[in-house]
Coordinates of C-alpha atoms in Angstrom, one line a residue:
M1 CA 0.0 0.0 0.0
G2 CA 2.9 2.3 0.9
T3 CA 4.7 1.6 -2.3
A4 CA 1.5 2.3 -4.4
Q5 CA 1.0 5.6 -2.6
L6 CA 4.5 6.7 -3.7
R7 CA 3.7 6.2 -7.3
T8 CA 2.3 9.5 -7.9
P9 CA 2.0 11.0 -11.5
G10 CA 4.8 13.4 -10.6
R11 CA 7.1 10.6 -9.5
L12 CA 6.3 8.5 -12.5
A13 CA 7.0 11.4 -14.8
W14 CA 10.3 12.1 -13.0
G15 CA 11.2 8.4 -13.3
R16 CA 10.5 8.4 -17.1
L17 CA 12.6 11.6 -17.5
L18 CA 15.6 10.1 -15.6
A19 CA 15.4 7.0 -17.9
D20 CA 15.7 9.2 -20.9
R21 CA 19.5 9.7 -21.5
T22 CA 18.9 12.3 -24.2
G23 CA 16.8 14.3 -21.8
I24 CA 19.3 14.1 -18.9
V25 CA 22.2 15.2 -21.2
C26 CA 20.3 18.1 -22.7
G27 CA 19.0 19.1 -19.2
G28 CA 22.6 19.2 -18.0
I29 CA 23.6 21.4 -20.9
V30 CA 20.7 23.7 -20.4
L31 CA 21.4 23.8 -16.6
L32 CA 25.1 24.7 -17.4
Y33 CA 24.0 27.7 -19.5
F34 CA 21.7 29.0 -16.8
I35 CA 24.5 28.6 -14.1
L36 CA 26.9 30.5 -16.3
G37 CA 24.4 33.2 -17.1
I38 CA 23.3 33.8 -13.5
G39 CA 26.8 33.4 -12.1
A40 CA 28.5 35.5 -14.8
P41 CA 30.1 38.1 -12.3
V42 CA 31.4 35.1 -10.3
V43 CA 32.8 33.4 -13.4
S44 CA 34.5 36.8 -14.3
A45 CA 36.0 37.1 -10.9
L46 CA 37.4 33.6 -10.9
Y47 CA 38.5 33.9 -14.5
G48 CA 40.3 37.2 -14.1
H49 CA 38.8 39.1 -17.0
D50 CA 35.6 40.9 -17.8
A51 CA 33.5 41.5 -20.9
Y52 CA 34.2 45.2 -21.3
T53 CA 38.0 45.8 -20.9
M54 CA 39.7 46.2 -24.3
Y55 CA 42.7 44.0 -23.6
G56 CA 43.9 44.3 -27.1
Q57 CA 44.3 48.1 -26.6
E58 CA 46.0 47.8 -23.2
Q59 CA 48.3 44.7 -23.9
T60 CA 50.8 44.4 -26.7
G61 CA 51.0 41.2 -28.7
L62 CA 47.3 40.5 -28.8
L63 CA 46.3 42.2 -32.0
N64 CA 48.3 42.9 -35.0
E65 CA 48.4 46.2 -37.0
F66 CA 45.2 45.4 -38.7
G67 CA 43.3 44.8 -35.5
Y68 CA 43.1 40.9 -35.7
P69 CA 44.4 38.5 -33.2
V70 CA 48.0 37.7 -33.6
K71 CA 47.7 34.1 -32.3
A72 CA 45.8 31.4 -34.3
N73 CA 42.1 30.5 -33.9
G74 CA 41.2 34.1 -32.8
G75 CA 43.8 34.3 -30.1
I76 CA 42.9 31.3 -28.1
D77 CA 45.4 30.5 -25.4
G78 CA 45.7 29.9 -21.7
G79 CA 45.0 33.5 -20.9
F80 CA 42.0 34.0 -23.2
W81 CA 40.2 30.6 -23.4
L82 CA 38.1 31.6 -26.5
G83 CA 40.4 34.3 -27.9
V84 CA 39.9 38.1 -28.2
E85 CA 37.6 40.2 -30.3
P86 CA 39.0 41.9 -33.5
D87 CA 39.6 45.7 -33.2
F88 CA 38.9 46.0 -29.4
G89 CA 40.6 42.9 -28.0
R90 CA 37.8 42.2 -25.5
D91 CA 37.7 38.7 -24.0
V92 CA 35.4 36.5 -26.2
F93 CA 34.7 34.1 -23.4
M94 CA 33.4 36.7 -21.0
Q95 CA 31.3 38.3 -23.7
L96 CA 29.8 35.0 -24.3
V97 CA 29.1 34.3 -20.7
F98 CA 27.5 37.7 -20.1
G99 CA 25.7 37.4 -23.4
I100 CA 24.1 34.2 -22.1
R101 CA 22.7 36.3 -19.1
T102 CA 21.4 39.0 -21.4
S103 CA 19.6 36.5 -23.7
L104 CA 18.2 34.3 -20.9
L105 CA 17.0 37.4 -19.0
I106 CA 15.0 38.7 -21.9
A107 CA 13.7 35.2 -22.9
A108 CA 12.7 34.2 -19.4
S109 CA 11.0 37.6 -18.8
V110 CA 9.0 37.2 -22.1
V111 CA 8.1 33.6 -21.4
A112 CA 6.8 34.6 -17.9
V113 CA 4.6 37.3 -19.4
I114 CA 3.2 35.3 -22.4
T115 CA 2.6 32.2 -20.2
V116 CA 0.4 34.3 -17.8
V117 CA -1.4 36.2 -20.4
G118 CA -1.8 33.2 -22.8
T119 CA -3.0 31.0 -20.0
V120 CA -5.6 33.5 -18.8
T121 CA -7.0 34.3 -22.1
G122 CA -7.0 30.7 -23.4
V123 CA -8.7 29.3 -20.3
V124 CA -11.3 32.1 -20.2
A125 CA -12.0 31.7 -24.0
G126 CA -12.4 27.9 -23.7
Y127 CA -14.4 27.9 -20.5
F128 CA -17.0 30.7 -21.2
G129 CA -17.2 30.1 -25.0
G130 CA -19.8 32.1 -26.9
K131 CA -19.2 35.9 -27.4
T132 CA -16.2 35.7 -25.0
D133 CA -14.6 33.0 -27.1
F134 CA -15.4 34.9 -30.4
V135 CA -13.9 38.1 -29.3
I136 CA -10.7 36.5 -27.9
S137 CA -10.2 34.3 -30.9
R138 CA -10.6 37.2 -33.3
V139 CA -7.9 39.1 -31.4
I140 CA -5.6 36.1 -31.6
D141 CA -6.3 35.9 -35.4
V142 CA -5.5 39.6 -35.8
V143 CA -2.2 39.3 -33.8
L144 CA -1.2 36.1 -35.8
A145 CA -1.9 38.0 -39.1
F146 CA 0.9 40.4 -38.5
P147 CA 4.3 39.6 -40.0
A148 CA 5.9 39.4 -36.5
T149 CA 9.6 39.9 -37.6
L150 CA 8.9 42.9 -39.7
F151 CA 6.6 44.4 -37.1
L152 CA 9.2 43.9 -34.3
L153 CA 11.8 45.8 -36.4
A154 CA 9.3 48.7 -36.6
F155 CA 7.7 48.5 -33.3
T156 CA 10.7 48.1 -30.9
P157 CA 12.1 51.6 -31.9
L158 CA 8.5 53.0 -31.2
V159 CA 8.6 51.5 -27.8
L160 CA 11.9 53.1 -27.0
A161 CA 10.6 56.4 -28.3
F162 CA 8.0 56.5 -25.4
F163 CA 10.8 56.6 -23.0
V164 CA 13.6 58.6 -24.6
A165 CA 13.6 61.2 -27.5
D166 CA 16.4 59.5 -29.3
D167 CA 16.8 55.7 -29.2
E168 CA 20.5 56.0 -29.7
N169 CA 20.8 57.4 -26.1
A170 CA 18.6 54.7 -24.7
S171 CA 20.2 52.8 -21.7
T172 CA 20.5 49.0 -21.8
G173 CA 17.7 48.7 -19.3
L174 CA 15.3 50.6 -21.5
R175 CA 16.3 48.5 -24.6
V176 CA 15.7 45.2 -22.6
A177 CA 12.3 46.6 -21.5
A178 CA 11.4 47.5 -25.1
L179 CA 12.4 44.0 -26.3
I180 CA 10.3 42.4 -23.6
I181 CA 7.2 44.4 -24.4
S182 CA 7.6 43.9 -28.2
L183 CA 8.2 40.2 -28.0
S184 CA 5.4 39.7 -25.5
L185 CA 2.9 41.4 -27.7
F186 CA 3.4 38.9 -30.5
S187 CA 4.2 35.7 -28.6
W188 CA 1.3 35.0 -26.2
T189 CA -1.2 33.8 -28.9
K190 CA 0.2 30.3 -29.4
T191 CA -0.1 29.6 -25.7
A192 CA -3.6 31.0 -25.7
R193 CA -4.9 29.1 -28.7
L194 CA -3.3 25.8 -27.4
L195 CA -5.0 26.2 -24.0
R196 CA -8.3 27.2 -25.4
G197 CA -8.4 24.0 -27.4
Q198 CA -7.5 22.0 -24.3
V199 CA -10.2 23.7 -22.2
L200 CA -12.8 23.2 -24.9
S201 CA -12.4 19.5 -24.4
L202 CA -12.0 19.6 -20.6
R203 CA -15.1 21.6 -19.8
E204 CA -17.3 18.7 -21.0
R205 CA -15.7 16.3 -18.6
E206 CA -17.6 14.9 -15.7
F207 CA -15.5 16.5 -13.0
V208 CA -16.2 20.0 -14.4
K209 CA -19.9 19.4 -14.7
A210 CA -19.9 18.0 -11.2
A211 CA -18.2 21.2 -9.9
K212 CA -20.9 23.3 -11.7
V213 CA -23.7 21.3 -10.2
A214 CA -22.1 21.7 -6.8
G215 CA -22.3 25.5 -7.2
C216 CA -18.7 26.3 -7.7
S217 CA -17.9 29.7 -9.2
P218 CA -16.3 29.9 -12.6
W219 CA -13.1 31.3 -11.0
R220 CA -12.9 28.2 -8.8
I221 CA -13.5 25.9 -11.6
M222 CA -10.9 27.4 -13.8
T223 CA -8.3 27.5 -11.1
K224 CA -9.0 24.4 -9.2
E225 CA -10.4 22.1 -11.8
L226 CA -9.1 23.1 -15.2
L227 CA -5.7 24.6 -14.4
P228 CA -4.2 21.6 -12.7
N229 CA -4.9 19.6 -15.9
L230 CA -3.1 22.1 -18.1
W231 CA 0.4 22.1 -16.6
T232 CA 1.7 19.5 -19.1
P233 CA 1.0 21.7 -22.2
I234 CA 2.1 24.8 -20.4
L235 CA 5.5 23.3 -19.5
V236 CA 6.0 21.9 -23.0
T237 CA 5.1 25.3 -24.4
V238 CA 7.6 27.0 -22.1
T239 CA 10.4 24.7 -23.2
L240 CA 9.6 25.5 -26.9
E241 CA 9.4 29.2 -26.4
V242 CA 12.6 29.9 -24.5
P243 CA 15.0 28.8 -27.4
M244 CA 12.7 30.4 -30.0
L245 CA 12.9 33.8 -28.1
V246 CA 16.6 33.5 -27.6
T247 CA 17.2 33.3 -31.3
T248 CA 14.6 36.0 -32.0
E249 CA 16.3 38.4 -29.5
A250 CA 19.6 37.6 -31.1
A251 CA 18.2 38.3 -34.5
L252 CA 16.9 41.7 -33.5
S253 CA 20.2 42.6 -32.0
Y254 CA 21.9 41.5 -35.2
L255 CA 19.5 43.7 -37.2
G256 CA 20.3 46.7 -35.0
V257 CA 17.1 47.1 -33.1
G258 CA 18.0 45.1 -30.0
I259 CA 21.0 45.2 -27.7
V260 CA 23.8 47.4 -28.9
E261 CA 27.4 48.2 -27.9
P262 CA 28.9 47.7 -25.4
T263 CA 26.4 45.3 -23.7
P264 CA 27.4 41.7 -24.3
D265 CA 24.9 39.9 -26.5
W266 CA 25.0 36.9 -28.8
G267 CA 23.3 38.7 -31.7
R268 CA 25.6 41.7 -31.4
M269 CA 28.7 39.4 -31.3
I270 CA 27.5 37.6 -34.5
K271 CA 26.9 41.0 -36.1
N272 CA 30.4 42.2 -35.3
G273 CA 31.9 38.9 -36.3
A274 CA 30.2 39.1 -39.7
A275 CA 32.3 42.1 -40.6
H276 CA 35.5 40.0 -39.9
Y277 CA 34.7 36.5 -40.9
L278 CA 37.1 36.5 -43.8
N279 CA 40.1 37.1 -41.6
D280 CA 38.8 35.8 -38.1
I281 CA 35.9 33.2 -38.5
T282 CA 36.4 32.2 -34.9
Y283 CA 34.8 35.3 -33.4
M284 CA 31.5 34.7 -35.3
A285 CA 31.6 31.0 -35.1
I286 CA 31.8 30.8 -31.2
P287 CA 28.5 32.6 -30.4
G288 CA 26.8 31.0 -33.3
L289 CA 27.8 27.4 -32.1
A290 CA 27.0 28.3 -28.5
M291 CA 23.4 29.4 -29.6
L292 CA 23.0 26.3 -31.8
V293 CA 24.0 24.0 -28.9
F294 CA 21.6 25.9 -26.5
V295 CA 18.6 25.7 -28.9
V296 CA 19.1 22.1 -29.8
A297 CA 19.5 21.0 -26.2
F298 CA 16.4 23.0 -25.1
N299 CA 14.3 21.6 -27.8
L300 CA 15.3 18.0 -27.2
L301 CA 14.7 18.7 -23.5
G302 CA 11.2 19.8 -24.3
D303 CA 10.6 16.6 -26.3
S304 CA 11.8 14.5 -23.3
L305 CA 9.8 16.5 -20.9
R306 CA 6.7 16.0 -23.1
D307 CA 7.1 12.3 -23.3
A308 CA 7.7 12.0 -19.6
L309 CA 4.6 13.9 -18.7
D310 CA 2.4 12.3 -21.3
P311 CA 3.8 8.9 -22.2
R312 CA 1.1 8.4 -24.9
S313 CA 2.9 11.1 -27.0
A314 CA 6.2 9.1 -27.0
R315 CA 7.4 8.0 -30.4

């Protein structure tokens, strides 16, 4: 009897996840990225370099007369683990680590916003149906109709204009806030539409009808009866949204409407590296490879998490 009581759905899902080697490896990689991002100042102190000092301008023998690393592979050695940046000579490893923090801060903030907004609108639309569902669904359709990437390019500078007269003088904090607002406006619809469909199915189940007969309020039914049955799609959606938002934020920075100098950012590093790839491919390849590993690992972790929470979806 005691053993049976321990076999809760959560424990069973955790056991299936632990048995998935791919999920464990990818989870370890994702955890490493988060540890490096959160602990970037500690890593900097232990490593002895930061992301802003122009070591190539202060130390001789790092850059040649053309501004490129003297040593092979972008200047990788025992002092600079991933080399130095062309022209300025900043430490690439530190820029990468602090760039992780920038990207994850923006992605995590957007995911928190869109998860709350998408969950509320999706559950409300699915539960009440009728005119409420019609209005919310039409709003979702309108938002989905916008070409998101093009609109983000135009909308992000407008958000900055609300805070400062000239976006060139905008601080990093304002740029981060503008990116979070812009990305949130166009990213909540997928969560809302997914949960709306789930709730449309769940609201006809016996436990929901029993709650209605018992006189439970709509708020109680949505929070106590429906929401606990939606954690699986919510968690899976989060694991899919985080890597997508990381790449979107990097793309915006690459296109010049996101994070700019001197704040470390993967997109900005790739943008700067694109100007030097013929003479120093390492500087562009390192952040590109780091982003590729993160996105693939997070997506595979999402697949493993989905299969662990819902074994019927396993291939």
